[in-house]
Short mmCIF file of C-alpha atoms in Angstrom, two decimals:
data_model
loop_
_atom_site.label_atom_id
_atom_site.label_comp_id
_atom_site.label_asym_id
_atom_site.label_seq_id
_atom_site.Cartn_x
_atom_site.Cartn_y
_atom_site.Cartn_z
CA UNK A 1 -49.62 28.01 15.47
CA UNK A 2 -51.89 27.60 18.41
CA UNK A 3 -55.16 27.21 15.58
CA UNK A 4 -53.06 24.96 13.52
CA UNK A 5 -52.27 23.12 16.06
CA UNK A 6 -56.38 23.18 17.30
CA UNK A 7 -57.21 22.11 13.45
CA UNK A 8 -54.56 19.03 13.65
CA UNK A 9 -55.42 17.47 17.31
CA UNK A 10 -59.12 17.71 15.51
CA UNK A 11 -58.55 15.82 12.35
CA UNK A 12 -56.50 12.82 14.74
CA UNK A 13 -59.64 12.96 17.14
CA UNK A 14 -62.17 12.03 14.47
CA UNK A 15 -62.59 8.12 14.35
CA UNK A 16 -64.29 7.37 11.16
CA UNK A 17 -67.37 4.78 11.69
CA UNK A 18 -69.82 3.86 8.17
CA UNK A 19 -72.27 3.45 10.84
CA UNK A 20 -72.63 6.69 12.07
CA UNK A 21 -72.24 9.81 10.82
CA UNK A 22 -68.43 12.36 10.29
CA UNK A 23 -68.92 14.89 13.18
CA UNK A 24 -67.21 18.18 11.44
CA UNK A 25 -64.21 19.83 13.57
CA UNK A 26 -64.90 23.42 14.86
CA UNK A 27 -64.64 26.45 11.92
CA UNK A 28 -61.02 28.05 13.14
CA UNK A 29 -62.07 31.63 12.69
CA UNK A 30 -58.94 33.11 14.26
CA UNK A 31 -57.00 33.57 10.58
CA UNK A 32 -58.55 33.59 7.21
CA UNK A 33 -56.14 31.31 6.21
CA UNK A 34 -56.90 29.05 8.69
CA UNK A 35 -60.56 29.41 8.52
CA UNK A 36 -60.49 28.03 4.96
CA UNK A 37 -58.63 25.54 5.33
CA UNK A 38 -61.39 23.92 8.02
CA UNK A 39 -64.11 24.50 6.29
CA UNK A 40 -62.90 23.03 3.42
CA UNK A 41 -61.71 20.37 5.57
CA UNK A 42 -65.20 20.88 7.16
CA UNK A 43 -66.94 20.53 3.04
CA UNK A 44 -64.58 17.50 2.56
CA UNK A 45 -66.63 15.89 5.76
CA UNK A 46 -69.77 16.05 4.60
CA UNK A 47 -69.02 14.47 0.70
CA UNK A 48 -67.30 11.71 2.50
CA UNK A 49 -70.55 11.22 4.31
CA UNK A 50 -72.71 11.68 0.98
CA UNK A 51 -70.56 9.08 -0.58
CA UNK A 52 -70.52 6.22 1.79
CA UNK A 53 -74.59 7.05 1.51
CA UNK A 54 -74.19 6.77 -2.06
CA UNK A 55 -72.50 3.64 -1.30
CA UNK A 56 -74.61 1.61 1.48
CA UNK A 57 -77.97 3.01 -0.60
CA UNK A 58 -76.57 1.29 -3.81
CA UNK A 59 -75.12 -2.11 -2.19
CA UNK A 60 -78.82 -2.14 -0.32
CA UNK A 61 -80.23 -1.95 -3.71
CA UNK A 62 -77.79 -5.18 -5.00
CA UNK A 63 -78.61 -7.37 -2.66
CA UNK A 64 -82.20 -6.03 -3.19
CA UNK A 65 -82.01 -7.19 -7.35
CA UNK A 66 -79.77 -10.77 -6.38
CA UNK A 67 -81.94 -12.05 -3.00
CA UNK A 68 -85.23 -10.95 -5.39
CA UNK A 69 -83.64 -12.93 -8.51
CA UNK A 70 -82.66 -16.46 -5.59
CA UNK A 71 -86.10 -15.86 -4.34
CA UNK A 72 -87.46 -15.66 -7.77
CA UNK A 73 -85.71 -19.43 -8.59
CA UNK A 74 -88.67 -20.69 -5.00
CA UNK A 75 -91.38 -19.81 -5.72
CA UNK A 76 -92.75 -20.42 -9.47
CA UNK A 77 -90.83 -23.31 -9.50
CA UNK A 78 -93.27 -25.23 -6.34
CA UNK A 79 -96.80 -23.42 -7.48
CA UNK A 80 -95.81 -25.16 -10.87
CA UNK A 81 -95.19 -28.51 -10.18
CA UNK A 82 -97.76 -28.27 -7.11
CA UNK A 83 -100.15 -27.03 -9.84
CA UNK A 84 -99.20 -29.55 -12.25
CA UNK A 85 -99.97 -32.44 -9.29
CA UNK A 86 -103.33 -30.83 -8.81
CA UNK A 87 -104.22 -31.58 -12.56
CA UNK A 88 -102.70 -34.41 -12.65
CA UNK A 89 -104.94 -36.09 -9.84
CA UNK A 90 -107.90 -34.34 -11.98
CA UNK A 91 -106.90 -36.20 -14.90
CA UNK A 92 -106.30 -39.73 -12.86
CA UNK A 93 -110.14 -38.76 -11.48
CA UNK A 94 -108.92 -38.49 -8.24
CA UNK A 95 -111.36 -35.88 -7.38
CA UNK A 96 -111.17 -36.09 -3.30
CA UNK A 97 -107.78 -36.26 -3.27
CA UNK A 98 -107.44 -33.51 -5.34
CA UNK A 99 -110.78 -31.57 -3.52
CA UNK A 100 -108.11 -32.07 -0.48
CA UNK A 101 -104.70 -30.91 -2.12
CA UNK A 102 -106.92 -27.67 -3.66
CA UNK A 103 -107.79 -26.47 -0.05
CA UNK A 104 -104.06 -27.29 1.86
CA UNK A 105 -102.79 -25.60 -1.20
CA UNK A 106 -105.54 -22.29 -0.74
CA UNK A 107 -104.25 -22.59 3.22
CA UNK A 108 -100.68 -22.19 1.72
CA UNK A 109 -101.83 -18.88 -0.31
CA UNK A 110 -103.43 -17.52 2.32
CA UNK A 111 -99.31 -17.22 3.77
CA UNK A 112 -98.15 -14.23 2.61
CA UNK A 113 -95.75 -16.10 0.27
CA UNK A 114 -95.81 -13.58 -3.43
CA UNK A 115 -95.67 -10.80 -1.74
CA UNK A 116 -93.15 -8.18 -0.94
CA UNK A 117 -91.85 -8.60 2.14
CA UNK A 118 -88.95 -10.32 2.64
CA UNK A 119 -89.01 -10.32 6.61
CA UNK A 120 -91.99 -13.28 7.85
CA UNK A 121 -92.55 -14.15 11.30
CA UNK A 122 -90.64 -17.96 11.64
CA UNK A 123 -94.77 -19.68 12.91
CA UNK A 124 -95.73 -18.67 9.57
CA UNK A 125 -92.64 -20.42 7.53
CA UNK A 126 -93.32 -23.31 9.58
CA UNK A 127 -97.18 -23.19 8.54
CA UNK A 128 -95.60 -22.66 4.64
CA UNK A 129 -93.83 -25.70 5.28
CA UNK A 130 -96.89 -28.21 6.50
CA UNK A 131 -99.22 -27.70 4.20
CA UNK A 132 -95.68 -27.93 1.52
CA UNK A 133 -95.14 -31.02 3.28
CA UNK A 134 -99.50 -31.95 2.97
CA UNK A 135 -99.47 -30.98 -0.71
CA UNK A 136 -96.19 -32.82 -1.26
CA UNK A 137 -98.03 -36.64 0.01
CA UNK A 138 -100.51 -36.28 -2.51
CA UNK A 139 -97.52 -36.24 -5.47
CA UNK A 140 -95.25 -38.39 -4.17
CA UNK A 141 -98.54 -40.80 -2.91
CA UNK A 142 -96.47 -41.64 0.38
CA UNK A 143 -96.75 -40.14 4.16
CA UNK A 144 -94.51 -37.38 6.10
CA UNK A 145 -94.68 -37.27 9.32
CA UNK A 146 -93.45 -33.20 10.56
CA UNK A 147 -92.61 -32.33 14.36
CA UNK A 148 -92.44 -29.14 15.23
CA UNK A 149 -90.17 -27.92 18.83
CA UNK A 150 -90.29 -24.22 19.28
CA UNK A 151 -91.23 -21.99 22.83
CA UNK A 152 -93.52 -19.44 22.16
CA UNK A 153 -91.16 -16.50 22.50
CA UNK A 154 -89.45 -17.72 19.83
CA UNK A 155 -92.81 -17.71 17.15
CA UNK A 156 -92.92 -14.51 16.14
CA UNK A 157 -89.46 -13.57 15.43
CA UNK A 158 -88.38 -12.75 11.76
CA UNK A 159 -86.73 -14.68 10.05
CA UNK A 160 -86.23 -14.67 5.76
CA UNK A 161 -89.54 -16.26 3.80
CA UNK A 162 -89.33 -18.88 2.02
CA UNK A 163 -86.13 -19.60 3.98
CA UNK A 164 -87.73 -23.11 5.49
CA UNK A 165 -88.77 -25.03 2.51
CA UNK A 166 -86.50 -25.35 0.23
CA UNK A 167 -84.57 -27.43 3.20
CA UNK A 168 -88.09 -28.95 4.26
CA UNK A 169 -87.82 -29.87 0.00
CA UNK A 170 -84.30 -30.78 -0.09
CA UNK A 171 -85.20 -33.50 2.34
CA UNK A 172 -88.03 -34.53 0.26
CA UNK A 173 -87.31 -34.88 -3.01
CA UNK A 174 -83.34 -36.72 -1.67
CA UNK A 175 -83.33 -38.06 1.97
CA UNK A 176 -86.88 -39.22 1.15
CA UNK A 177 -86.63 -39.89 -2.95
CA UNK A 178 -86.00 -44.01 -1.85
CA UNK A 179 -87.73 -44.07 1.84
CA UNK A 180 -91.53 -45.67 1.34
CA UNK A 181 -92.52 -44.92 5.22
CA UNK A 182 -91.49 -43.52 8.52
CA UNK A 183 -90.29 -40.44 6.74
CA UNK A 184 -90.21 -37.71 9.64
CA UNK A 185 -88.74 -34.25 9.38
CA UNK A 186 -88.22 -32.55 12.62
CA UNK A 187 -88.56 -28.18 13.12
CA UNK A 188 -86.19 -27.28 16.45
CA UNK A 189 -86.30 -23.85 17.30
CA UNK A 190 -84.07 -22.53 20.64
CA UNK A 191 -82.09 -19.22 21.89
CA UNK A 192 -78.96 -19.98 23.16
CA UNK A 193 -77.08 -17.06 24.62
CA UNK A 194 -77.56 -14.37 21.72
CA UNK A 195 -78.11 -16.44 19.08
CA UNK A 196 -81.34 -17.96 18.01
CA UNK A 197 -81.32 -21.61 15.95
CA UNK A 198 -83.45 -22.93 13.75
CA UNK A 199 -82.54 -26.51 13.50
CA UNK A 200 -84.13 -29.18 10.13
CA UNK A 201 -83.73 -32.46 10.71
CA UNK A 202 -84.46 -35.50 8.55
CA UNK A 203 -84.29 -39.48 8.25
CA UNK A 204 -83.87 -39.18 4.73
CA UNK A 205 -80.68 -41.03 3.07
CA UNK A 206 -78.05 -38.93 3.87
CA UNK A 207 -75.48 -36.82 1.89
CA UNK A 208 -72.08 -37.11 1.72
CA UNK A 209 -68.98 -35.12 3.07
CA UNK A 210 -68.47 -33.82 -0.83
CA UNK A 211 -72.31 -33.33 -1.15
CA UNK A 212 -71.84 -31.32 1.95
CA UNK A 213 -68.59 -29.43 0.76
CA UNK A 214 -69.95 -28.62 -2.84
CA UNK A 215 -73.34 -26.92 -1.07
CA UNK A 216 -71.18 -25.62 1.64
CA UNK A 217 -69.26 -24.30 -1.12
CA UNK A 218 -71.86 -22.56 -3.37
CA UNK A 219 -70.76 -25.40 -6.51
CA UNK A 220 -72.81 -27.39 -8.09
CA UNK A 221 -73.06 -30.67 -9.63
CA UNK A 222 -73.99 -30.87 -13.00
CA UNK A 223 -75.44 -33.91 -13.25
CA UNK A 224 -77.44 -33.40 -10.00
CA UNK A 225 -79.62 -30.87 -8.44
CA UNK A 226 -79.18 -32.66 -5.06
CA UNK A 227 -78.38 -29.69 -2.12
CA UNK A 228 -79.55 -26.52 -4.80
CA UNK A 229 -82.19 -25.00 -2.12
CA UNK A 230 -79.90 -25.68 0.25
CA UNK A 231 -77.64 -23.42 -1.20
CA UNK A 232 -79.94 -20.80 -2.13
CA UNK A 233 -80.65 -20.40 1.15
CA UNK A 234 -77.39 -20.21 1.58
CA UNK A 235 -76.52 -17.50 -0.20
CA UNK A 236 -79.38 -15.05 0.60
CA UNK A 237 -79.02 -15.70 4.67
CA UNK A 238 -74.95 -13.95 3.43
CA UNK A 239 -76.77 -11.18 1.47
CA UNK A 240 -79.02 -10.67 4.17
CA UNK A 241 -76.89 -10.91 7.59
CA UNK A 242 -73.39 -11.14 5.85
CA UNK A 243 -71.47 -12.99 8.50
CA UNK A 244 -74.29 -12.65 11.59
CA UNK A 245 -76.24 -15.94 9.77
CA UNK A 246 -74.61 -19.11 8.39
CA UNK A 247 -76.49 -22.09 7.93
CA UNK A 248 -74.49 -25.67 8.88
CA UNK A 249 -75.22 -28.95 7.43
CA UNK A 250 -74.03 -32.40 9.26
CA UNK A 251 -74.95 -35.71 7.31
CA UNK A 252 -74.92 -39.39 7.71
CA UNK A 253 -75.15 -41.71 4.83
CA UNK A 254 -78.49 -44.01 5.15
CA UNK A 255 -79.05 -42.36 8.36
CA UNK A 256 -80.30 -38.58 8.09
CA UNK A 257 -79.78 -34.69 7.92
CA UNK A 258 -79.94 -31.61 10.10
CA UNK A 259 -79.23 -28.07 8.99
CA UNK A 260 -78.74 -25.54 11.30
CA UNK A 261 -79.95 -22.14 10.60
CA UNK A 262 -78.14 -19.77 12.64
CA UNK A 263 -79.08 -15.89 13.18
CA UNK A 264 -76.13 -14.40 15.90
CA UNK A 265 -77.64 -11.47 18.50
CA UNK A 266 -80.91 -12.89 16.29
CA UNK A 267 -82.41 -9.67 19.49
CA UNK A 268 -80.62 -6.69 17.80
CA UNK A 269 -81.73 -7.90 13.81
CA UNK A 270 -85.13 -6.95 13.95
CA UNK A 271 -86.64 -4.47 10.41
CA UNK A 272 -88.51 -1.47 10.83
CA UNK A 273 -92.16 -1.41 8.15
CA UNK A 274 -89.48 0.48 5.21
CA UNK A 275 -86.68 -1.92 5.34
CA UNK A 276 -88.86 -4.79 5.44
CA UNK A 277 -90.07 -3.74 2.42
CA UNK A 278 -86.76 -3.09 0.41
#
């Protein structure tokens, strides 16, 4: 019975972990019957490992497809509206404004928006917001002020691309729709313990508690597009990071809105070139 006892002990010592390979147990060679059992058991472990890897690969591909779908909802909409604004300025004979806006648009296109990589340094995301707001100034024919507070050591942290622009767009289209002047967006990034916080504040019209809860719950009001961009951001964060990232919203009507992106343990959430592409 010693061979069976050792076999049983090895099985009990196995610690299932989907993030690590399952270690095969030593083959028992004392008796032919026990040898067959241990060999078959190890083959079963190998097959389980293959199935786990297949599930992880399929889930990664599924998340990539869902991410690309959500990403595709943002970029064409943004580019189309920008081109329509340029067309309008040219039609109105505002050639100087059109040229200035085109310069901002050209600078924005230098930022990798339509490439395969899902992640970019956070400073590139901030630059994108800066050029986006400059372009929107021509569309709304009003001035917007963007304030940035970000330590040097955080600027190169990788974040999903186009993750800040929808938040800024939500403030411009909804928060500042009725505001004629003194429209301010402030982006603050800081580290607290092991987490990265990116906070986007605006002094716009604000959101009701009901609107906030609808955004956080992923619900959409068919009569309003308020918060659609925020829902997109929330969905992409969940797809990429799971419970390691979250979106928080605080708002007061007629005072403003604060949207916070939290990346838990962000120093360990880096992506190599292969993962960055997929």
